[in-house]
Coordinates of C-alpha atoms in Angstrom, one line a residue:
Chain A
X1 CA -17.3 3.4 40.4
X2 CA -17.4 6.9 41.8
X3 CA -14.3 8.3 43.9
X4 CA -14.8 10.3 47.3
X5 CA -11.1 10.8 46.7
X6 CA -9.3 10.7 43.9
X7 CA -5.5 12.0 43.6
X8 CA -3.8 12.0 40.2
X9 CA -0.1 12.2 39.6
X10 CA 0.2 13.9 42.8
X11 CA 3.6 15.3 43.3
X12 CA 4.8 16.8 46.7
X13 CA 8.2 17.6 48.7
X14 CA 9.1 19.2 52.0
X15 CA 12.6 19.8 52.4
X16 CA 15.3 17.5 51.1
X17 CA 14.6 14.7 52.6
X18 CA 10.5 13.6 51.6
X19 CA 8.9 13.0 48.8
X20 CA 5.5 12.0 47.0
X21 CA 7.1 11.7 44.0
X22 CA 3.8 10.6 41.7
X23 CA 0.9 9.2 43.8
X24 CA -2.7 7.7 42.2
X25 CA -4.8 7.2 45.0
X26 CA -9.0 6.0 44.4
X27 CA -10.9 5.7 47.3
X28 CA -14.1 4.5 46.4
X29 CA -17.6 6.4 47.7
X30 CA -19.0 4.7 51.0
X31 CA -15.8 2.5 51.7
X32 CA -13.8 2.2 54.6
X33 CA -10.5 2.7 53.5
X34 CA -7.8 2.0 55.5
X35 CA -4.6 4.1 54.7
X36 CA -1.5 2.0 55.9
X37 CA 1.9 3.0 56.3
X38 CA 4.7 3.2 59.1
X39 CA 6.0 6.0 60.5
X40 CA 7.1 9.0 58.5
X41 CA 5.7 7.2 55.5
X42 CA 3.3 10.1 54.2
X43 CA 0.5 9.3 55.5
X44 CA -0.4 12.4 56.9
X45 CA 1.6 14.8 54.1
X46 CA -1.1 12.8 51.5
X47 CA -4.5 13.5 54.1
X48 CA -3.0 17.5 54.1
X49 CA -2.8 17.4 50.1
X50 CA -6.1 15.9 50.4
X51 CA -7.6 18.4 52.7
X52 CA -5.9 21.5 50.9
X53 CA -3.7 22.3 53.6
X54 CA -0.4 21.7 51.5
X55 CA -0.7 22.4 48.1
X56 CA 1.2 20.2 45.2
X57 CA 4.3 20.3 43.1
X58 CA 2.2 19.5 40.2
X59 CA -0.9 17.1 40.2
X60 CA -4.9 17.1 40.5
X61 CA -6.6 16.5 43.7
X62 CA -10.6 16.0 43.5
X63 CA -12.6 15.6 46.9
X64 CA -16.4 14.7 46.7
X65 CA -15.9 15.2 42.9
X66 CA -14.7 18.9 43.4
X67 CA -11.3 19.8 43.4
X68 CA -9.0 21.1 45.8
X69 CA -8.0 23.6 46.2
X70 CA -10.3 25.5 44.1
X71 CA -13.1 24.5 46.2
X72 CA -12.1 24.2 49.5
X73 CA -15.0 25.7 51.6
X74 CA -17.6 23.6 49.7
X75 CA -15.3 20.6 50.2
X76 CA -14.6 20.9 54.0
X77 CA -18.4 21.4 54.5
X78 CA -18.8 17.9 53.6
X79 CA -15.4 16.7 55.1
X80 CA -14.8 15.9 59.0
X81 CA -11.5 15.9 59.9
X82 CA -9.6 14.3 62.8
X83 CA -5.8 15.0 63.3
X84 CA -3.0 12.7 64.4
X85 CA -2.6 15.5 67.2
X86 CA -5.3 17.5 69.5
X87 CA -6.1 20.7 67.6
X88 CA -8.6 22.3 69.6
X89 CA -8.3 25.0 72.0
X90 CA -7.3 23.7 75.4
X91 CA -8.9 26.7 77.0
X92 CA -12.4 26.1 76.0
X93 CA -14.8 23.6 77.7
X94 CA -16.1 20.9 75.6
X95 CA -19.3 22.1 75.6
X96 CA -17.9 26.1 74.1
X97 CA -16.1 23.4 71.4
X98 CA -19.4 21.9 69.9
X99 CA -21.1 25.5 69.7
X100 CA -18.1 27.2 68.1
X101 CA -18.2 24.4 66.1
X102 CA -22.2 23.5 65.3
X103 CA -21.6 27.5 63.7
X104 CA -19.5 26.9 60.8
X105 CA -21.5 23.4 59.8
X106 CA -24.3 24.2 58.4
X107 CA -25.2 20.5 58.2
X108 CA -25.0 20.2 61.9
X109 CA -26.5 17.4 63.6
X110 CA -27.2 18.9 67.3
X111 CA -29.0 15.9 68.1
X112 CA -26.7 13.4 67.1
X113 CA -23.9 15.4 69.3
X114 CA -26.0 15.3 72.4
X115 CA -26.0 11.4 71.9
X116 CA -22.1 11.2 71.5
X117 CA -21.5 13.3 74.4
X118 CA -23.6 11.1 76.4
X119 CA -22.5 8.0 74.7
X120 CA -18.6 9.0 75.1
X121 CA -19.4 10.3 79.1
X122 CA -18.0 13.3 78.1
X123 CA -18.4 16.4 80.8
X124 CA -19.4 19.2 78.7
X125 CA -17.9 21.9 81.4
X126 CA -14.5 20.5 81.1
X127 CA -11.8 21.6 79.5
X128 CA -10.3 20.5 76.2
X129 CA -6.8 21.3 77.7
X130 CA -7.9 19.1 80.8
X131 CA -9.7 15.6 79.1
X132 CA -7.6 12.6 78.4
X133 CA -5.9 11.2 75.2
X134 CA -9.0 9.2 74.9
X135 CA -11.7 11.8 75.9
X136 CA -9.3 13.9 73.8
X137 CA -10.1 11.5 70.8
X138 CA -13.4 11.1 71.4
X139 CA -14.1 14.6 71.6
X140 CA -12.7 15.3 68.1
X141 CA -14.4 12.0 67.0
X142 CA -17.6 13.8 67.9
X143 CA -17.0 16.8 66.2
X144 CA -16.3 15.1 62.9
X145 CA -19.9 13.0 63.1
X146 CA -21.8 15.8 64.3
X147 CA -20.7 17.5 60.8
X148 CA -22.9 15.0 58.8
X149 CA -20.1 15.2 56.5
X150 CA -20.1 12.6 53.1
X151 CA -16.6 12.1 53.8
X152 CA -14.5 11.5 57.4
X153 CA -10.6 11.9 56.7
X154 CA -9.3 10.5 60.3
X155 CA -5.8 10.5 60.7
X156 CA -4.4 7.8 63.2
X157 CA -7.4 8.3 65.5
X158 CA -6.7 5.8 68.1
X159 CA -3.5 5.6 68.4
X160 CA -1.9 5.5 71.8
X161 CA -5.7 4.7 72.9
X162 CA -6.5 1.8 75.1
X163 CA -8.7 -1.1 73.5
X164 CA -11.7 0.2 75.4
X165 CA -12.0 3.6 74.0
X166 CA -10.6 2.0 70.7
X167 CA -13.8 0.2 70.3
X168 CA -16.5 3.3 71.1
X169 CA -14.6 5.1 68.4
X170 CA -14.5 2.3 65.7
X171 CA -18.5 1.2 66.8
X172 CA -19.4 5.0 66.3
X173 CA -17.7 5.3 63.3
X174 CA -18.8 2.3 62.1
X175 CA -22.6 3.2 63.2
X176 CA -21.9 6.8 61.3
X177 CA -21.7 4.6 58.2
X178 CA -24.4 2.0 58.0
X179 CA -26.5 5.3 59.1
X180 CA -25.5 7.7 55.8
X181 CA -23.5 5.7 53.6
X182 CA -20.6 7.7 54.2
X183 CA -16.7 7.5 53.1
X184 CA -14.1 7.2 55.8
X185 CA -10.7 7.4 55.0
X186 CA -8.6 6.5 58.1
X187 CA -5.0 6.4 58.2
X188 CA -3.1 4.4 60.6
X189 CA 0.0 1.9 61.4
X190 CA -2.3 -0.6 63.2
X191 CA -2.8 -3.0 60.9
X192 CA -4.9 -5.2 63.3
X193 CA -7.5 -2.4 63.8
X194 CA -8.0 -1.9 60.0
X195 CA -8.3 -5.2 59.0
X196 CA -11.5 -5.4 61.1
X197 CA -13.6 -2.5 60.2
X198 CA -12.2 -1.5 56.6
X199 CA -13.4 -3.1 53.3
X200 CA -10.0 -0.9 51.0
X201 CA -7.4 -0.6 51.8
X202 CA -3.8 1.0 50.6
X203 CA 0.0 0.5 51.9
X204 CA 2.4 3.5 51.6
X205 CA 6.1 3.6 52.1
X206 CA 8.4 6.4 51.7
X207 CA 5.9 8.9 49.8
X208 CA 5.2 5.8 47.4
X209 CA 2.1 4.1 47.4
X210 CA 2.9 0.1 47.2
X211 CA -0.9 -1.5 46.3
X212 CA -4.1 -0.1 46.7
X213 CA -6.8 -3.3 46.7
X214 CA -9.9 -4.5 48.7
X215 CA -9.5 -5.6 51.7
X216 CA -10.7 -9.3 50.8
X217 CA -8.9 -9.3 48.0
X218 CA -5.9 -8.4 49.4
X219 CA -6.1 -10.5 52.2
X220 CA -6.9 -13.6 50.2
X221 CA -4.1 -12.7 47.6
X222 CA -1.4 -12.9 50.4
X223 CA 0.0 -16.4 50.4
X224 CA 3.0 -17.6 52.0
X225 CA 3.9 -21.1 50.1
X226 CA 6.4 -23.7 51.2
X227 CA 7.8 -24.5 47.4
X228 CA 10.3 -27.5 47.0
X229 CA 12.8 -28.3 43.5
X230 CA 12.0 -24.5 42.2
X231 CA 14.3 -23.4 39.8
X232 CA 16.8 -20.2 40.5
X233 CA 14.7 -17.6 37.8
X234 CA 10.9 -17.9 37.1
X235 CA 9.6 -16.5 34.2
X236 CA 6.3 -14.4 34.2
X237 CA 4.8 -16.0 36.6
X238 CA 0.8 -15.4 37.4
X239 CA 1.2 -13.8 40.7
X240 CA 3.5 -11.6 42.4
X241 CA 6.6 -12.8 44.2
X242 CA 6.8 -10.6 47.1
X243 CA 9.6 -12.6 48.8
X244 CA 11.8 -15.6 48.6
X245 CA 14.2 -17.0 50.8
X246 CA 15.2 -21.1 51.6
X247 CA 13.7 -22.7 54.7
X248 CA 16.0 -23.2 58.0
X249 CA 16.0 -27.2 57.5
X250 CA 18.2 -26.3 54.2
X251 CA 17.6 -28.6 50.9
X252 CA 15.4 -27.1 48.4
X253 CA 12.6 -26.3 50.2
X254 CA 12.1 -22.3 49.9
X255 CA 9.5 -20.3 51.4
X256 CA 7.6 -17.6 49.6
X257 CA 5.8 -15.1 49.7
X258 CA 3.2 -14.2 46.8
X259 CA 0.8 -11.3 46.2
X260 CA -2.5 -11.7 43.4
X261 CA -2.5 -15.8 44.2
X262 CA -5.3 -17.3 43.2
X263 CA -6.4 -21.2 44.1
X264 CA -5.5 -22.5 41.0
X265 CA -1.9 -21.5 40.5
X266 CA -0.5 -24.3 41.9
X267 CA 0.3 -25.9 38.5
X268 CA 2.2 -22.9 37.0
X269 CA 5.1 -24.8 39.7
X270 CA 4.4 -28.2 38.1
X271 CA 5.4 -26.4 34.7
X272 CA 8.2 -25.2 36.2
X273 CA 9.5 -28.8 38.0
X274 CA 8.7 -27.3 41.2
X275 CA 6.0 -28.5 43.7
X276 CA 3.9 -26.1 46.4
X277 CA 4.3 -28.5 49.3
X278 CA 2.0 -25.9 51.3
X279 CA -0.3 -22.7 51.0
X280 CA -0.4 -20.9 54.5
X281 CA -2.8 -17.6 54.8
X282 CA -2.0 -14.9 55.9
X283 CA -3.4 -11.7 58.2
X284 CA -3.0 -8.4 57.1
X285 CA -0.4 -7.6 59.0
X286 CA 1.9 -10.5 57.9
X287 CA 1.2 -9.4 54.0
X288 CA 1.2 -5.9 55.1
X289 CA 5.4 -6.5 56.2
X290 CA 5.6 -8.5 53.2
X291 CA 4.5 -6.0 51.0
X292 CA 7.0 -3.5 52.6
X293 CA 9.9 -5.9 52.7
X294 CA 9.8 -6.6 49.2
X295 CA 9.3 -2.8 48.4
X296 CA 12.4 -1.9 50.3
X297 CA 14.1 -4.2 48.6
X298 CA 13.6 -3.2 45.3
X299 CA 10.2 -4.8 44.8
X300 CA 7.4 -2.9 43.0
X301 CA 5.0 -3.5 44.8
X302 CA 1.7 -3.9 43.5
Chain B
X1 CA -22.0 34.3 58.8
X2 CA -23.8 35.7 61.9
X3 CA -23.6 32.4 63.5
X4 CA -19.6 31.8 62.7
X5 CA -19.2 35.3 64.0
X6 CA -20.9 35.3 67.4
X7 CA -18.4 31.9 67.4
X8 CA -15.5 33.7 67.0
X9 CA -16.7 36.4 68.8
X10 CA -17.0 34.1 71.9
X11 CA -13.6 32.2 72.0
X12 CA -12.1 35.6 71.4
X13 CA -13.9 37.0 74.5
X14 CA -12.9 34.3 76.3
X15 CA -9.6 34.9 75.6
X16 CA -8.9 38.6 76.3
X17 CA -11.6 39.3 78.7
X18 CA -8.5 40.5 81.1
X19 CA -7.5 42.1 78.8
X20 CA -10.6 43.9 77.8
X21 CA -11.6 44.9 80.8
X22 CA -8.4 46.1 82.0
X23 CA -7.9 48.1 79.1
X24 CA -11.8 49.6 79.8
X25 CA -10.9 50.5 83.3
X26 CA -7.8 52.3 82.5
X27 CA -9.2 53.9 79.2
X28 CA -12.3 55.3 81.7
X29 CA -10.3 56.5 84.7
X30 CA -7.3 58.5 82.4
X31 CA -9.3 61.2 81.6
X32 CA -10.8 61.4 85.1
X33 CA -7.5 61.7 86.6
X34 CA -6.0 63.6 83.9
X35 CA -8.5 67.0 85.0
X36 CA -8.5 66.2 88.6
X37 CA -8.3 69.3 90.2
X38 CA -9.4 71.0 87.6
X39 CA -13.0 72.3 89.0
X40 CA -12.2 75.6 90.4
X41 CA -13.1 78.5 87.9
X42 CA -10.6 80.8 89.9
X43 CA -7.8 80.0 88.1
X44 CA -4.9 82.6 87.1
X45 CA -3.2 82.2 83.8
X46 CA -0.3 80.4 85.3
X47 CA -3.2 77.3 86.9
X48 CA -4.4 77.2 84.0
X49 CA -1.0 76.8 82.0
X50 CA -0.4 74.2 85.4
X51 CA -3.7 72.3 84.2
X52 CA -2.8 71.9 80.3
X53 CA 0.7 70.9 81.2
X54 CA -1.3 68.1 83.6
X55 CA -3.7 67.0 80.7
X56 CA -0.6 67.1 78.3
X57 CA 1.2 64.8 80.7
X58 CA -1.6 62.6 81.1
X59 CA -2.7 62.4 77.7
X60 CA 0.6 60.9 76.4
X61 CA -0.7 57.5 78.0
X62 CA -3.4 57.4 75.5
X63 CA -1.3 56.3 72.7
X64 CA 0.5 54.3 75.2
X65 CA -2.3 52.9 76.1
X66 CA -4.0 52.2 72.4
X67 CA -0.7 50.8 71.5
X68 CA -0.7 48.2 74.5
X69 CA -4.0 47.2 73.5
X70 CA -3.6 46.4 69.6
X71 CA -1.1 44.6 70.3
X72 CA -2.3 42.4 73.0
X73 CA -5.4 42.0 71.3
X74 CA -3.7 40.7 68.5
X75 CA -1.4 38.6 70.3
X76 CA -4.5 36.9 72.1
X77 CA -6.8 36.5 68.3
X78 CA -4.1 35.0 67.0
X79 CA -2.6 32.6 69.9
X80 CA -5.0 30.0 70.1
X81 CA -4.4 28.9 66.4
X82 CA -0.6 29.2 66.3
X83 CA -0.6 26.9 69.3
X84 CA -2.9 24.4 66.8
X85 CA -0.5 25.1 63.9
X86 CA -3.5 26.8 61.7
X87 CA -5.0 23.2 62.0
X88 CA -8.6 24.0 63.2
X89 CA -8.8 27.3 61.1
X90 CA -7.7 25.8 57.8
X91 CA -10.0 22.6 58.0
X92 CA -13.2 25.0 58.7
X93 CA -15.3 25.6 55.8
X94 CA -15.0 28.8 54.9
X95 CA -12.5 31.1 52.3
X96 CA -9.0 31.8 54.6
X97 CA -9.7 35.9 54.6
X98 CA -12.9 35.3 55.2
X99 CA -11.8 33.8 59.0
X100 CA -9.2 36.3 58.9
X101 CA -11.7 39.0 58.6
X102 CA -13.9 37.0 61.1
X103 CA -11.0 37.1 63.7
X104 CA -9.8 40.9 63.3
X105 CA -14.0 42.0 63.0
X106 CA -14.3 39.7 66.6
X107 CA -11.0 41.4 68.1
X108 CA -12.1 45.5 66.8
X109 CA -15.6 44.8 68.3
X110 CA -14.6 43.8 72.1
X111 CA -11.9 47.0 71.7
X112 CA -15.5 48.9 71.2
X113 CA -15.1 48.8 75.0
X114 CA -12.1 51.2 75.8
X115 CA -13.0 53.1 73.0
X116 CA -16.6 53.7 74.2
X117 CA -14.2 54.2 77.9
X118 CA -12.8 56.7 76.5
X119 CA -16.2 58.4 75.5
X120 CA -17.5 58.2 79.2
X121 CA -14.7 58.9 80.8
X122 CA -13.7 62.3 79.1
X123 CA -17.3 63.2 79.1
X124 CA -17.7 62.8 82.6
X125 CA -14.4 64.2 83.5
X126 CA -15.6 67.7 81.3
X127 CA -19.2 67.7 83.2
X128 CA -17.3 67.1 86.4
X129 CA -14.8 70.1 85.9
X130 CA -15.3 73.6 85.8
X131 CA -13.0 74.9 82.8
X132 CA -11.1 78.0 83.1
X133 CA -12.1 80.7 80.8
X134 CA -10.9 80.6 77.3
X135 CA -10.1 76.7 77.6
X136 CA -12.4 74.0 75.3
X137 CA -13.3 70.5 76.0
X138 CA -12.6 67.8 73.3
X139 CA -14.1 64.5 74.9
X140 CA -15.7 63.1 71.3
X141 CA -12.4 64.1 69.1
X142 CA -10.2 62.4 71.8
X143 CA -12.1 59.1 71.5
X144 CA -12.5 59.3 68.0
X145 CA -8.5 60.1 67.8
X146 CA -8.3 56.8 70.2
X147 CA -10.7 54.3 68.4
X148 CA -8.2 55.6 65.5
X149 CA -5.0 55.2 67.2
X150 CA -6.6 52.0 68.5
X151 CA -7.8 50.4 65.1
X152 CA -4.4 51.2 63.4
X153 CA -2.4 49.5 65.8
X154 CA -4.6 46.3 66.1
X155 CA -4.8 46.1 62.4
X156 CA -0.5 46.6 62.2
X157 CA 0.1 43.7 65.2
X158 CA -2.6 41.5 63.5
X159 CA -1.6 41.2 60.5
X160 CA 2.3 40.8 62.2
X161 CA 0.7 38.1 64.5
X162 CA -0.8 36.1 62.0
X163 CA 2.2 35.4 60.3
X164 CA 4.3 33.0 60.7
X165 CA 7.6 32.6 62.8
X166 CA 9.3 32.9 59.4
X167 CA 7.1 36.0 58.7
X168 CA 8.4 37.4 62.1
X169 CA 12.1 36.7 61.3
X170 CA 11.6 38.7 57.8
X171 CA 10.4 41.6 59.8
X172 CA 13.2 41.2 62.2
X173 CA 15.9 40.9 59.5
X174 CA 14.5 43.8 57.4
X175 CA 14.7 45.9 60.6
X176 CA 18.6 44.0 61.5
X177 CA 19.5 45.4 57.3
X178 CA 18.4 48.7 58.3
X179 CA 20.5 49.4 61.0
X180 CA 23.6 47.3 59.4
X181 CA 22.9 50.0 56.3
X182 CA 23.1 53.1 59.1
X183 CA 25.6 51.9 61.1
X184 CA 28.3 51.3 57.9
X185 CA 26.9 54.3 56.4
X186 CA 27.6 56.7 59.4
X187 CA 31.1 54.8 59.0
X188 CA 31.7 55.9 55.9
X189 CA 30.4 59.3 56.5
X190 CA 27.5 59.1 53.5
X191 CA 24.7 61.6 53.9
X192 CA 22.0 58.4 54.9
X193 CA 19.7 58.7 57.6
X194 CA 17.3 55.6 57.1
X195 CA 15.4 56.0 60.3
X196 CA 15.0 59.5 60.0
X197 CA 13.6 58.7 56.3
X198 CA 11.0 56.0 58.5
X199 CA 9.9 58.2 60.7
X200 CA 8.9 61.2 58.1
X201 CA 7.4 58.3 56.0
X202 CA 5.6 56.5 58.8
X203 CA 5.0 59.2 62.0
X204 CA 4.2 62.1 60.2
X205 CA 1.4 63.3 58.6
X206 CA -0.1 61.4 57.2
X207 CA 1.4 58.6 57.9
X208 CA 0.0 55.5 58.8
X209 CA 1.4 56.0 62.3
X210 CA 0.9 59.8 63.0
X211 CA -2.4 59.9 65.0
X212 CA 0.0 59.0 67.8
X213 CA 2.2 61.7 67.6
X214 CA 1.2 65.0 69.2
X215 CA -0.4 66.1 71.9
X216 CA -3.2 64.4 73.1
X217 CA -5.6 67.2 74.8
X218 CA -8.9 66.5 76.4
X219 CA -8.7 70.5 77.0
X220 CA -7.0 73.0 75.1
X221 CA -7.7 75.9 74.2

C-alpha cells in the first residue's frame, strides 16, 4: 500500500510543556483519513511537521513520496492546505484571493473555482476581512480544491460551522475525491463528522498517537460487553481491554470495554469461567472516549 | 515566476498605494519648491549664496523623505503576513527566499515611483529656473543619490520587518548593551566611545548609511 503521508519516528517539542515524543503515522493514498484528537492534543503541531512549517527533533517526514523538508516547493504544489484559523489577507476581496492565488498553482483549476464560488454563493468583491466564519471556511475550502492538489491536509475545517455549511464543505470535499482519487487528511475533535465521510482514521492524545485503523475496522472492533463470574486477572486475552469497571446493580456483572473484538471471542470467557451476557456496539465516538480513557490511564492503546 | 510576481506585485500595491502616491507627490513637488524663486538671472553673489542656503535647506528632506519611505514600505510588505503568522507564505509552493525576494522585488518596483518623482521634479524645477552664473544643475545625480538612499533603507527595514518579534527584541537589546557599555564606561572614565565608533563604521564613507549624509544639492556650484 502506498502512503501520501508517511511520518517515521517523528520527534518534536515546543517549550516544556508538549511533546511528540516518537510518532508513526501511515495515511494511505486516496483515503479519507480522519485525524482525531481533543484539544491541545497535537493535532495541528503533527499537520505543521507534515507541511514543513516546524521542523523535527529527529525523524523522517515523506509527503507524496518526497520528503520534507528537502522538498517542500514540489510538495506544497501538490498539497492544499486549510488552517484551524483564517490565514488570508482580510484586506483583499475574494475575488483578488483566487488570482493571487491561481499564480503560484501551476495546476490551477480556474474552472472548477468559478463553480465553487457559485456553488458556495460567495461575492467575489467582498472582503476576506468582511465574510463570515462559514464564508470564511468555504472560501479557504475553495482555494485548496482549486489547487488540484494529490493531497488536502484540512485542519479542523468546520469547526464552529453550522450543520448547513458543514455539509457543502464535506459534499465538496467529498465530490473532490470520487472526481481525482485524492488523499484528504482532516484533523478534527468531531468525531460524529468523521465517522461519516472518512474510511481511516487515527486518535491522538498528548503528542502520542493511541491507534491508527480503518474506519470499519475500528468501529466494528469497539465492543462494550456486559461480562458476569470473570475472574480478577485475565491472561493474554485475544482482544484489547480498553476498560473495566462493575455494573451499578453490583454482583459480578462487570462492564467492558474491548478494542480488536472479533465475533467469535466469546468463548475465550467460557475458558476463563466467565460468561458475555451481552455485546453492545459502539459509535465512534463512544470507542473514540474509550480509547482515551484507557490511554490516560495507563492503557497503551492500540 | 511572472505570474507569482504580478501577484505579489498586486497585494503589495493594494497595500501602500497611500503610501506610494504620497511619497510620489512629495518626492515631485521638493525640488519645485526647493528653487522657487530662483528664476531671476540678476542675482548678486549674496542671492545666490541666499538660493544654495534655500536648496541646502530643502534638500535635507530628501533623505528624510527616502528614509520615511523604506521604512513604510517595508512595514506595509511585511504586515499582511505577520498578521497570518507566515501561514499563507510558508504553505505556497515556492523556496522561502525566493518569496522573500518576490516581496522586496514587488516593494523596490512601486518605490520606482518617487524615485522617477524625483527625476521629473528636479528636471522641471532646473528648466523652470534661470540659474545664476557660475551655479550647475544636478537633477539626474540627485535622483540617482535618492533611488540609492531609497533602496538602502528599504532593503535595512525589510530585512528588520521580516523578522520576527524575537528578531526585533535582539536588535533592541543589542542597541540596550550598547548604551549600558557607554554609559558604565563614561563612569569609569575608559577612553570608549561605541557610538562614535557606529557612526564612523556605518555614516561615513563608505558606509552602508553615508549616501544620507551631506548635502543634498539639486544646484551647486
Amino acid at each position: 500500500m502506498s502512503h501520501a503521508i508517511h511520518l517515521e519516528h517523528l520527534q518534536y517539542r515546543a517549550g516544556k510543556h508538549f511533546e511528540i515524543p516518537n510518532l508513526d503515522l501511515h495515511v494511505p493514498s486516496g483515503s479519507i483519513y480522519g485525524f482525531l484528537g481533543p484539544n491541545g492534543s497535537g493535532k495541528t503541531t503533527t499537520i505543521r511537521l507534515i507541511l514543513g512549517l516546524l521542523r523535527p527533533l529527529s525523524g523522517r517526514v515523506t509527503v507524496l513520496d518526497l520528503p520534507m523538508p528537502d522538498q517542500h516547493a514540489q510538495i506544497l504544489g501538490r498539497v492544499g492546505y486549510v488552517p484551524e484559523q483564517p490565514h488570508l489577507d482580510a484586506t483583499l476581496t475574494v475575488r483578488e484571493l483566487i488570482d493571487f492565488q491561481a499564480a503560484f498553482y501551476p495546476r490551477w483549476d480556474r474552472a472548477r473555482a468559478e463553480e465553487l464560488v457559485e456553488r458556495f454563493e460567495l461575492d467575489g468583491e467582498h472582503l476576506f476581512g468582511r465574510l463570515s466564519k462559514g464564508q470564511k471556511a468555504k472560501l479557504m475550502i475553495l482555494l485548496a480544491l482549486a489547487q488540484c492538489g494529490d493531497l488536502l491536509v484540512l485542519d479542523e475545517p468546520t469547526d464552529g460551522l453550522d450543520p448547513v455549511v458543514r455539509r457543502d464543505i464535506l459534499s465538496a470535499l467529498i465530490t473532490y475525491v470520487s472526481e481525482r482519487g485524492a488523499t484528504i487528511f482532516i484533523s478534527s475533535h468531531l468525531v460524529h463528522e468523521l465517522e461519516r465521510v472518512c474510511d481511516w482514521v487515527a486518535v491522538m492524545d498528548d503528542g502520542r498517537l493511541i491507534t491508527e485503523a480503518p474506519m470499519e475496522k475500528l468501529k466494528q472492533g469497539t465492543k462494550r460487553l456486559v461480562v458476569m463470574g470473570a475472574p480478577a486477572e485475565i491472561v493474554n486475552p485475544p482482544f484489547r481491554v480498553l476498560t473495566r469497571e462493575s455494573t451499578n446493580g453490583g454482583g459480578t456483572g462487570e462492564n467492558w470495554v474491548v478494542g480488536d473484538w472479533e465475533p467469535g471471542m466469546t468463548s475465550y470467557f467460557e475458558g476463563v469461567g466467565a460468561s458475555v451476557r451481552e455485546v453492545i456496539d459502539l459509535d465512534l465516538e463512544d470507542g473514540f472516549v474509550e480509547l482515551l480513557r484507557s490511554f490516560r490511564k495507563g492503557g497503551t492503546g492500540r | 515566476m511572472i505570474a507569482m510576481f504580478r501577484a505579489v506585485l498586486y497585494t503589495q500595491w493594494k497595500w501602500s498605494r497611500l503610501i506610494v502616491v504620497l511619497g510620489t507627490v512629495a518626492a515631485f513637488a521638493i525640488p519645485l519648491l526647493s528653487l522657487q524663486g530662483a528664476a531671476r538671472a540678476d542675482r548678486g553673489a549674496l542671492q545666490t549664496q541666499d538660493l544654495l542656503r534655500a536648496v541646502q535647506s530643502w534638500g535635507t528632506l530628501y533623505p528624510l523623505l527616502a528614509t520615511a519611505l523604506g521604512l513604510l514600505m517595508a512595514m506595509a510588505a511585511w504586515a499582511a503576513d505577520h498578521r497570518g503568522r507566515h501561514i499563507h507564505a510558508l504553505t505556497l509552493p515556492l523556496a522561502r527566499w525566493r518569496y522573500v525576494l518576490l516581496r522586496f522585488g514587488a516593494g523596490f518596483v512601486l518605490l520606482a515611483a518617487p524615485i522617477a518623482a524625483v527625476l521629473i521634479g528636479s528636471s522641471l524645477a532646473v528648466l523652470t529656473a534661470t540659474l545664476p552664473p557660475g551655479l550647475q544643475a544636478y537633477p539626474i545625480a540627485l535622483a540617482v543619490r535618492f533611488a540609492f538612499a531609497v533602496f538602502v533603507a528599504y532593503a535595512v527595514f525589510f530585512a528588520v520587518s521580516a523578522g520576527t518579534a524575537r528578531t526585533a527584541g535582539i536588535i533592541l537589546v543589542v542597541i540596550a548593551a550598547a548604551v549600558l557599555v557607554q554609559v558604565v564606561a563614561s563612569i569609569a572614565n575608559l577612553d570608549v566611545n561605541l557610538f562614535a565608533a557606529a557612526q564612523t563604521v556605518l555614516l561615513l564613507g563608505p558606509g552602508p548609511l553615508a549616501v544620507f549624509t551631506g548635502r543634498w544639492m539639486l544646484v551647486d556650484v
